[in-house]
Tab-separated table of C-alpha atoms in Angstrom:
chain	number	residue	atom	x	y	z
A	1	UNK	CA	-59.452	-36.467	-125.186
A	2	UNK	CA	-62.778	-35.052	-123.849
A	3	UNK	CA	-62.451	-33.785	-119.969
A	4	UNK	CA	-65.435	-32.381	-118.071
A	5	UNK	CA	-65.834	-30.839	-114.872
A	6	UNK	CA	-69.077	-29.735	-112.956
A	7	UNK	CA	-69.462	-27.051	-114.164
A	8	UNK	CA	-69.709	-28.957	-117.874
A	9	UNK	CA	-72.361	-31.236	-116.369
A	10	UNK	CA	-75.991	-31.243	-115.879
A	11	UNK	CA	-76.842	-33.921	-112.730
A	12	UNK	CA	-80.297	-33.850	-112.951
A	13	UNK	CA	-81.106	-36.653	-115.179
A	14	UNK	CA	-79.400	-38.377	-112.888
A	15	UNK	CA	-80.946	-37.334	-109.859
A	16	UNK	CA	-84.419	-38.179	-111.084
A	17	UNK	CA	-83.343	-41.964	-111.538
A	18	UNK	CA	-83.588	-44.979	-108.731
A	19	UNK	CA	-79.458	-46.261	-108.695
A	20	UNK	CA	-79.564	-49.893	-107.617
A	21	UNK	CA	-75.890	-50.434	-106.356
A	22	UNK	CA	-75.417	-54.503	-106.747
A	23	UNK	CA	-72.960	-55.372	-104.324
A	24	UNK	CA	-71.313	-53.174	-101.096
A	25	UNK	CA	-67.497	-53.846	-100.941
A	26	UNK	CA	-64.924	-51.344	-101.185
A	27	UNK	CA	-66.526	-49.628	-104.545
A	28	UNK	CA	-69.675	-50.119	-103.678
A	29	UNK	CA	-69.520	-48.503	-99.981
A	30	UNK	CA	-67.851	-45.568	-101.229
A	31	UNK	CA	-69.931	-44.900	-104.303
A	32	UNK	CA	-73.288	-45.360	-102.720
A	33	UNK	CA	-72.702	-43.254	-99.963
A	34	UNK	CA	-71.659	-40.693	-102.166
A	35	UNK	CA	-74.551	-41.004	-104.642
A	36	UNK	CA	-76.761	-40.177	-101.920
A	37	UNK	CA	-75.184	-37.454	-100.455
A	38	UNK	CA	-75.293	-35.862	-103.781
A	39	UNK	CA	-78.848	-36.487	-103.982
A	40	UNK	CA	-79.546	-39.520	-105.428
A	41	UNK	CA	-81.985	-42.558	-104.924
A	42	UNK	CA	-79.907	-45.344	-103.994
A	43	UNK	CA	-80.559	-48.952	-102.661
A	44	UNK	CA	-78.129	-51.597	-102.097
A	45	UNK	CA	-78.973	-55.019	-103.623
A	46	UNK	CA	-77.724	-58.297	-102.583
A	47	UNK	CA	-78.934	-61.630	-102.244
A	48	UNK	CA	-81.679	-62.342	-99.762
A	49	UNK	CA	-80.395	-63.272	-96.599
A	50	UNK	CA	-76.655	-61.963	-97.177
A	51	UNK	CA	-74.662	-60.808	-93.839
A	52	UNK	CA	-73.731	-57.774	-96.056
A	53	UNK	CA	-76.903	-56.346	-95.107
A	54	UNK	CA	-76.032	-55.123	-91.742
A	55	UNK	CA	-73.154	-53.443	-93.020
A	56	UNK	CA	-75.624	-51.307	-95.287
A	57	UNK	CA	-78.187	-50.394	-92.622
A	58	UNK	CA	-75.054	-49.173	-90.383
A	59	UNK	CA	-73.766	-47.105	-93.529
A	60	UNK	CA	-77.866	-45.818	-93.423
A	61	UNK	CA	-78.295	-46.520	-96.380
A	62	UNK	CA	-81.469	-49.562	-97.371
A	63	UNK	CA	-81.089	-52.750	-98.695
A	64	UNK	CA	-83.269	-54.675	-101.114
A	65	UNK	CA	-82.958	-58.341	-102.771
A	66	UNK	CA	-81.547	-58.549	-106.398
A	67	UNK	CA	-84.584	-59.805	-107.798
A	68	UNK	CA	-86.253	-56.451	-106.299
A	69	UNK	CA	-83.340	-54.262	-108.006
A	70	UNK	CA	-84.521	-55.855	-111.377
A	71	UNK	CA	-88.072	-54.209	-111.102
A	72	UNK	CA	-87.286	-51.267	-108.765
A	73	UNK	CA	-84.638	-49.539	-110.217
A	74	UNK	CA	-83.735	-47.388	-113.623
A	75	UNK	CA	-79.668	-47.628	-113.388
A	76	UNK	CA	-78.337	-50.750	-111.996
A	77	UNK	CA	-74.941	-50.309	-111.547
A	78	UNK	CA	-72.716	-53.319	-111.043
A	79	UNK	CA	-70.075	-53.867	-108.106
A	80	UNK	CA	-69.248	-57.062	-107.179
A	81	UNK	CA	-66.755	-58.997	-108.437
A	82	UNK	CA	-65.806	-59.375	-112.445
A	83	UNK	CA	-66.279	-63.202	-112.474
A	84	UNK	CA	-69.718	-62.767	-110.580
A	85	UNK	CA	-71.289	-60.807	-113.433
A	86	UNK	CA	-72.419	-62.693	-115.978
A	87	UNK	CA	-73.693	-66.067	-113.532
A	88	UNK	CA	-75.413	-62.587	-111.157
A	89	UNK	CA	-76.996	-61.435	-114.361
A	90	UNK	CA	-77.895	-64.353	-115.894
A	91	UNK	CA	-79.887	-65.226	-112.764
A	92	UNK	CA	-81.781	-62.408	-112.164
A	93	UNK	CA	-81.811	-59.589	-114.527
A	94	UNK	CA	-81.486	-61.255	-118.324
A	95	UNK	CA	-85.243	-61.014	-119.897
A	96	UNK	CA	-86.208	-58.963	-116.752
A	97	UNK	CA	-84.912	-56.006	-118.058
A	98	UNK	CA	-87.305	-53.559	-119.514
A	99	UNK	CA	-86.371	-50.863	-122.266
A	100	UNK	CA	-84.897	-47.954	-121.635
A	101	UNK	CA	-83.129	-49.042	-117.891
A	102	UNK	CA	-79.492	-48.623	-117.675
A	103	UNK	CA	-76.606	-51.626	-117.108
A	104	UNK	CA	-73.458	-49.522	-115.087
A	105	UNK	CA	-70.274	-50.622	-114.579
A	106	UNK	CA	-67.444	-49.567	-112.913
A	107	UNK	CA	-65.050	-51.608	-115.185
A	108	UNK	CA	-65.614	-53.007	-118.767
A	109	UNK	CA	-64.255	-56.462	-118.361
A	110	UNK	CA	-67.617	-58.184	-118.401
A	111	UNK	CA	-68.875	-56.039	-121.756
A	112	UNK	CA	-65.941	-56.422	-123.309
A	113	UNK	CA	-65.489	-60.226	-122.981
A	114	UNK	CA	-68.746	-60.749	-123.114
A	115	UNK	CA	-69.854	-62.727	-119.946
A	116	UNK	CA	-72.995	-59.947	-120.370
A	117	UNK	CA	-74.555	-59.325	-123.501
A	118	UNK	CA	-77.278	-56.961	-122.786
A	119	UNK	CA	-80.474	-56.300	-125.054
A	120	UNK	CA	-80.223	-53.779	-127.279
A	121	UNK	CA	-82.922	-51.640	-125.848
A	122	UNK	CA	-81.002	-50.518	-122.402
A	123	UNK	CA	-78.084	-48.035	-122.087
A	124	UNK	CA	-75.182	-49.337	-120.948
A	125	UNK	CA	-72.334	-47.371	-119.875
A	126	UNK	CA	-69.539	-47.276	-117.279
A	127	UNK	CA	-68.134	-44.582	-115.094
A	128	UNK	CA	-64.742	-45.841	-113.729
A	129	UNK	CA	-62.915	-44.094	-110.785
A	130	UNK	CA	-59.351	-44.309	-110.832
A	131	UNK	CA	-59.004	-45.358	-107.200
A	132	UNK	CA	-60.184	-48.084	-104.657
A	133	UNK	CA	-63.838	-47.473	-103.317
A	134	UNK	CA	-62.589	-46.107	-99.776
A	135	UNK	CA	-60.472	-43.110	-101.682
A	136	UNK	CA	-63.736	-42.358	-103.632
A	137	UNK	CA	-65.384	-42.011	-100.250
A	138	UNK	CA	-62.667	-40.131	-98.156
A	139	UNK	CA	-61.600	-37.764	-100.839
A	140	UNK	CA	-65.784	-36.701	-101.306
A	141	UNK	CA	-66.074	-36.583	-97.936
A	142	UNK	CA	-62.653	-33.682	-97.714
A	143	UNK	CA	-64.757	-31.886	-100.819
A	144	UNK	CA	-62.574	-33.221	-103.253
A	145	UNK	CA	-62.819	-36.132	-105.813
A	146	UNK	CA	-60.650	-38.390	-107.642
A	147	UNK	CA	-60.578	-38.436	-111.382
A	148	UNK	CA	-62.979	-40.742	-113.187
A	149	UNK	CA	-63.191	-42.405	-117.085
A	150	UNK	CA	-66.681	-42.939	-118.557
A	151	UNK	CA	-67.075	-44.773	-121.745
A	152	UNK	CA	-70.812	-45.384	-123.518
A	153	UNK	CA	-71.233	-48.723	-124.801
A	154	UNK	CA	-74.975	-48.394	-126.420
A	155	UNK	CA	-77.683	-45.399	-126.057
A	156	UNK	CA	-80.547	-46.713	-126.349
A	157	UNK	CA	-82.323	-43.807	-124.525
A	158	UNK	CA	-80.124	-40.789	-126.277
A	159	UNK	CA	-79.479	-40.029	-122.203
A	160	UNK	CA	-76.504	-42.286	-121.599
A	161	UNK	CA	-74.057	-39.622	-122.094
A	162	UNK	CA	-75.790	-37.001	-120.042
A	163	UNK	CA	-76.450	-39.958	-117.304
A	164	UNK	CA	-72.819	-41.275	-117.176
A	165	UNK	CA	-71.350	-37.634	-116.694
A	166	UNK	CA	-74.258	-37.272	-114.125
A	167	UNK	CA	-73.037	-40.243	-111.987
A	168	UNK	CA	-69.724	-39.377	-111.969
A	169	UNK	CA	-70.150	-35.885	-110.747
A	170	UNK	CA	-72.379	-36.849	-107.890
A	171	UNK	CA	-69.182	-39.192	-107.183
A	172	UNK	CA	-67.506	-35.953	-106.457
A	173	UNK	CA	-65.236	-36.961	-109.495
A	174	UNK	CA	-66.806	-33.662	-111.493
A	175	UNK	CA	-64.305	-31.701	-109.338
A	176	UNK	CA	-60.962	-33.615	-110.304
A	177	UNK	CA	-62.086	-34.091	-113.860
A	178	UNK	CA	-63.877	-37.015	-115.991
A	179	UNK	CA	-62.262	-38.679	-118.741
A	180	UNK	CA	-63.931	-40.279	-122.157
A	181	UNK	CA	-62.712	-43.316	-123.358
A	182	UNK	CA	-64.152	-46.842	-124.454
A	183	UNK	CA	-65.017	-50.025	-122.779
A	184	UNK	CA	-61.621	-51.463	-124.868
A	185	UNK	CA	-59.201	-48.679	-123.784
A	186	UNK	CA	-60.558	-49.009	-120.073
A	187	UNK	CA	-60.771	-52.595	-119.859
A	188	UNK	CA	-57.043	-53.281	-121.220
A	189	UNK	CA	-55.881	-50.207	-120.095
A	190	UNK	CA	-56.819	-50.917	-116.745
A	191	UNK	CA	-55.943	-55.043	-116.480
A	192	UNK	CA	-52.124	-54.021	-118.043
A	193	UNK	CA	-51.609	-50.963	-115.268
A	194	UNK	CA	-52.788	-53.680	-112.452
A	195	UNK	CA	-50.742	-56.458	-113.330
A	196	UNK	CA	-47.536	-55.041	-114.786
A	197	UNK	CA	-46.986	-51.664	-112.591
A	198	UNK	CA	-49.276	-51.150	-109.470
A	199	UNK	CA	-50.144	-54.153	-108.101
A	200	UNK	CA	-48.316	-57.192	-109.933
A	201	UNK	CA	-45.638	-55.056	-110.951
A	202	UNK	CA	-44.826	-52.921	-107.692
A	203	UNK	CA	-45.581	-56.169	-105.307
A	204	UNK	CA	-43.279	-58.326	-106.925
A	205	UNK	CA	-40.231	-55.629	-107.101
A	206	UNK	CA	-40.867	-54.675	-103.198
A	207	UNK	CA	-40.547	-58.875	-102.533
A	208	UNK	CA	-36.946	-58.977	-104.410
A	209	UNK	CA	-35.585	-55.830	-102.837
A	210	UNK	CA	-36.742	-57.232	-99.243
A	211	UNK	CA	-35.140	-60.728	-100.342
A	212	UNK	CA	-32.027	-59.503	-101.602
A	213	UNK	CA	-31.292	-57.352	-98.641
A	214	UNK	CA	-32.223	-59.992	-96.127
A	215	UNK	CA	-30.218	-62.645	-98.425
A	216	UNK	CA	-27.511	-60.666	-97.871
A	217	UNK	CA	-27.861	-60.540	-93.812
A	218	UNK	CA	-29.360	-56.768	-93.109
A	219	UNK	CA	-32.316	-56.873	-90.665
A	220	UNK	CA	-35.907	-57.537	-92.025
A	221	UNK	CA	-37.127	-54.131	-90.118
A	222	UNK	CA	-34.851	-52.005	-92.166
A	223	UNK	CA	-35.269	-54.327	-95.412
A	224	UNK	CA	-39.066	-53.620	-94.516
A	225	UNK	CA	-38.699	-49.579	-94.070
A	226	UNK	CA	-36.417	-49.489	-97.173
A	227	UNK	CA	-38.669	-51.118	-99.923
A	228	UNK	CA	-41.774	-51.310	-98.742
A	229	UNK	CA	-42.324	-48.171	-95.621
A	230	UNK	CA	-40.968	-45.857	-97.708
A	231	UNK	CA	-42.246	-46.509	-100.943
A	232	UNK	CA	-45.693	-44.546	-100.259
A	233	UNK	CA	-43.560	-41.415	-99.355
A	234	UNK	CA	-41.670	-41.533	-102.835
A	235	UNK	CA	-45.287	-42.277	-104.590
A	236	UNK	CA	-46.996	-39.451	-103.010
A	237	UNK	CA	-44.173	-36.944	-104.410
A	238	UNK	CA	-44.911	-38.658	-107.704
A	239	UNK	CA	-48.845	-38.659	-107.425
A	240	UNK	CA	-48.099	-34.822	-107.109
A	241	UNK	CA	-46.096	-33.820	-109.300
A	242	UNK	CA	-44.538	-36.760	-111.577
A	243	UNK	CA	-41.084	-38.177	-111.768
A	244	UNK	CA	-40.325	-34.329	-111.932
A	245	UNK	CA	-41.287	-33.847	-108.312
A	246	UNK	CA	-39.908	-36.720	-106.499
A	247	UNK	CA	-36.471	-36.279	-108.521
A	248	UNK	CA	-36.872	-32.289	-107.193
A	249	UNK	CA	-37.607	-33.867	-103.519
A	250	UNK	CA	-34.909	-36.445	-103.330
A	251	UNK	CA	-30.958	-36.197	-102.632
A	252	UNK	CA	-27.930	-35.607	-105.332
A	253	UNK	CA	-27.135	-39.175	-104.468
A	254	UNK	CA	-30.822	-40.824	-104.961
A	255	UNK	CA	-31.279	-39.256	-107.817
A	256	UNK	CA	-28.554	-40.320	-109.332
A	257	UNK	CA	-28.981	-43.819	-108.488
A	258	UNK	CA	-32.349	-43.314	-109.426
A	259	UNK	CA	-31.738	-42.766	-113.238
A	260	UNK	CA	-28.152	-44.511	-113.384
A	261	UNK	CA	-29.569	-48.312	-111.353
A	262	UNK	CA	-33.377	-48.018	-111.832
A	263	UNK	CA	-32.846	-49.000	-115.552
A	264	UNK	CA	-30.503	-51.922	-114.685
A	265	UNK	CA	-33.034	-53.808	-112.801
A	266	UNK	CA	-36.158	-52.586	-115.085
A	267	UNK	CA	-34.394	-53.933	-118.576
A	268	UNK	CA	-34.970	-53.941	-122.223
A	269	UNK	CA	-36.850	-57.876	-120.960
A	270	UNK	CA	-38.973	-56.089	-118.318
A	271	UNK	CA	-40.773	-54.780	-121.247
A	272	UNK	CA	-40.493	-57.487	-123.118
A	273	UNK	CA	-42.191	-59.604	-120.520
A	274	UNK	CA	-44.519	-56.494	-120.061
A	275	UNK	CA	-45.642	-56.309	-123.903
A	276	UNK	CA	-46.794	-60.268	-123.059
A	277	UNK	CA	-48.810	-59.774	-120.704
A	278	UNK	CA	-50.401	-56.680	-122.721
A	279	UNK	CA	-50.882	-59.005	-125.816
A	280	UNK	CA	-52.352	-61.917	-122.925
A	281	UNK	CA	-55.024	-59.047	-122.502
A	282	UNK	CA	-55.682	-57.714	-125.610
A	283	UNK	CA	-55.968	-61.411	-126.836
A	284	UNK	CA	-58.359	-62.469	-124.528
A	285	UNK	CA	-56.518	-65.391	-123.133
A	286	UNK	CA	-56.464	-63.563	-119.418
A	287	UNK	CA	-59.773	-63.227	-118.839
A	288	UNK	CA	-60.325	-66.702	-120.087
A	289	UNK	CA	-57.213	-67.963	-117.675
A	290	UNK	CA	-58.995	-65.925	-115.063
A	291	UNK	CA	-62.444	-67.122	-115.753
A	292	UNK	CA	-61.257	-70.661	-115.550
A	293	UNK	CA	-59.110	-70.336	-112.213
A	294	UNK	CA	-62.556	-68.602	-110.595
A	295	UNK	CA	-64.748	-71.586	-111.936
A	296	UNK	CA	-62.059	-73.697	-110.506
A	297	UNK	CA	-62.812	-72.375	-107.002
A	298	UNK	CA	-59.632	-70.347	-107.698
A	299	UNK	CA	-57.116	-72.459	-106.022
A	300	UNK	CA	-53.826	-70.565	-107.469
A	301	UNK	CA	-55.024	-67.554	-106.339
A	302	UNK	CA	-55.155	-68.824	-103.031
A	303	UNK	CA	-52.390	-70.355	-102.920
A	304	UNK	CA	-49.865	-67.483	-103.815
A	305	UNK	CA	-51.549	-65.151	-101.611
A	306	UNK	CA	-51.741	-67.345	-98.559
A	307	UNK	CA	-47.995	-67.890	-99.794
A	308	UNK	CA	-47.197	-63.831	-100.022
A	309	UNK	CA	-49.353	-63.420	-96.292
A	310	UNK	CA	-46.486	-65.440	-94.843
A	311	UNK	CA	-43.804	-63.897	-96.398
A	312	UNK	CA	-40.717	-62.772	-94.052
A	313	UNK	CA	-41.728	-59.185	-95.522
A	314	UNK	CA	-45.245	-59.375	-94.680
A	315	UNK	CA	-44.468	-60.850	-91.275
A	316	UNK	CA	-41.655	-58.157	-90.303
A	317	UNK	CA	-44.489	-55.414	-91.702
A	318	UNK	CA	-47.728	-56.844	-89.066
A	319	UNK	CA	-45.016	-57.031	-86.152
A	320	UNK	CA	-43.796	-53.048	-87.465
A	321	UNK	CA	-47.014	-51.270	-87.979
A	322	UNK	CA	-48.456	-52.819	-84.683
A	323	UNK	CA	-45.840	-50.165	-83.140
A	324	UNK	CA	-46.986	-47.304	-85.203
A	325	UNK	CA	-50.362	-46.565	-83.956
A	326	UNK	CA	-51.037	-43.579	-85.671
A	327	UNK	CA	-51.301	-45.682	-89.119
A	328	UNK	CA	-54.871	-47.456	-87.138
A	329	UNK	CA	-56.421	-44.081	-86.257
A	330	UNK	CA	-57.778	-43.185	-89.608
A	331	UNK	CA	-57.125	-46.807	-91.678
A	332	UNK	CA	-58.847	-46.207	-95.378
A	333	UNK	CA	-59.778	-50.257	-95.105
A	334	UNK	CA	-61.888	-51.144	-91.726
A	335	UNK	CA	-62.790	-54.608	-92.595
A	336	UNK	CA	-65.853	-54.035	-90.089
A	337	UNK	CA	-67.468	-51.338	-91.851
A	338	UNK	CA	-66.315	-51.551	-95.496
């Protein structure tokens, strides 16, 4: 596996381009802000008349329409939604695009299932950071970075390469390392990790704890602190330093529980249920399951989560972190700004 750093990377390539940034939510606040403190020509794009536009002149940063981006800029990276890029690009950039322009991403789902099918005479390429937008923006900002893939999907400059790595480091991600891989690995990769582990897979098992303690009549606040407060202090020991770390950190009698009770409720049908929902990917039938719910005007999507947002553990955790004010002084997500 290929790794490069700054000092591996030549940014000037990059710098000498005009980066249209399509779309300014969590990705696309953090990246664009960074791309220009690095050095780079960037514009936001959005559709005319968008209330997202006041959010970008606050950032400082300038605004044009998408069917400016088309003609205005040589990379135009990509950060709205999945399900928004193909209908986005269909409308104004397919036939507009002239050769040798660049088509970014920041995740492959849309290349690799095919809702874009560029022309073969633009690079297309994606440089992926392996965090939400609002890390990528507060870990520049401390002179650090977070670790980014970048995959090239056609080069039909001979520049892709030198232009992905060249985006990535003025992300700041040249100082935690970037990573080569494919549009394949990154797409499945990152679709599997989302649904079975870190968001699927780590909601759902912080709901049954909370459940099964309250089922059995202990207090909601200290069902709350137990599965779901304290789980960022036992990630952040493993974001350091693995399993190794947070085993190191933790009691005799947590640690033993760890590796003698974790296994009983993660089973030999965990992964089971887990290689499914790998297969669902590789296969395909998720995004077209996804695709379909979005067309739908997503109504089981909005549905579960309006059914999670009153969940006992969600309401116990708004009436708990209303008391701890320190966790509003420095939020990573300020709905007003980003």
């Amino acid at each position: 596996m290929n790794i490069f750093y700054d000092k591996d990377i030549d940014r000037s390539k990059l710098l000498a381009k005009k980066v249209a940034v399509v779309g300014f939510g969590s990705q696309g606040y953090g990246q664009s802000l960074n791309l220009k403190e690095s050095g780079a020509t960037v514009k936001i794009a959005l559709r005319s008349g968008s209330a997202t536009e006041a959010k970008v002149k606050e950032a400082g940063l300038e605004a044009i329409s998408l069917e400016q981006a088309a003609e205005w800029a040589d990379l135009i990276m990509f950060l709205i939604p999945d399900v928004q890029h193909g209908p986005v690009y269909k409308q104004y950039f397919e036939g507009k695009l002239r050769p040798g322009q660049a088509l970014v991403f920041s995740h492959g789902f849309s290349i690799h299932y095919n809702e874009i099918v560029p022309p073969a005479d633009v690079d297309v390429f994606l440089i992926a950071p392996k965090s939400p937008g609002h890390l990528v923006r507060s870990e520049y900002q401390r002179d650090r970075g977070v670790p980014s893939l970048f995959a090239v999907h056609q080069d039909a400059t001979g520049e892709a390469r030198e232009l992905a790595l060249g985006y990535a480091a003025c992300l700041g991600s040249g100082r935690a390392g970037v990573i080569e891989t494919t549009f394949k690995d990154e797409t499945e990769t990152d679709l599997f990790g989302e649904q079975a582990v870190l968001c699927g897979g780590a909601a759902a098992l912080v709901k049954a704890g909370f459940e099964t303690l309250t089922e059995a009549g202990y207090p909601p606040e200290l069902a709350y602190f137990e599965c779901l407060h304290e789980l960022k202090l036992i990630v952040d020991l493993m974001y350091e330093g693995g399993l190794e770390d947070m085993r190191y950190s933790i009691s005799d009698t947590a640690r033993y529980g760890d590796v003698s009770r974790g296994p009983r409720v993660i089973t030999a049908d965990t992964k089971v249920a887990m290689k499914q929902i790998l297969t669902e990917i590789q296969s395909g039938e998720f995004a077209r399951e996804w695709m379909e719910e979005y067309r739908s005007g997503m109504p089981e999507l909005k549905k579960r989560v309006e059914a999670d947002r009153q969940h006992p553990l969600e309401v116990a955790g708004r009436k708990l972190r209303g008391m701890m004010s320190w966790l509003s002084g420095n939020k990573l997500v300020n709905r007003d700004k980003n």
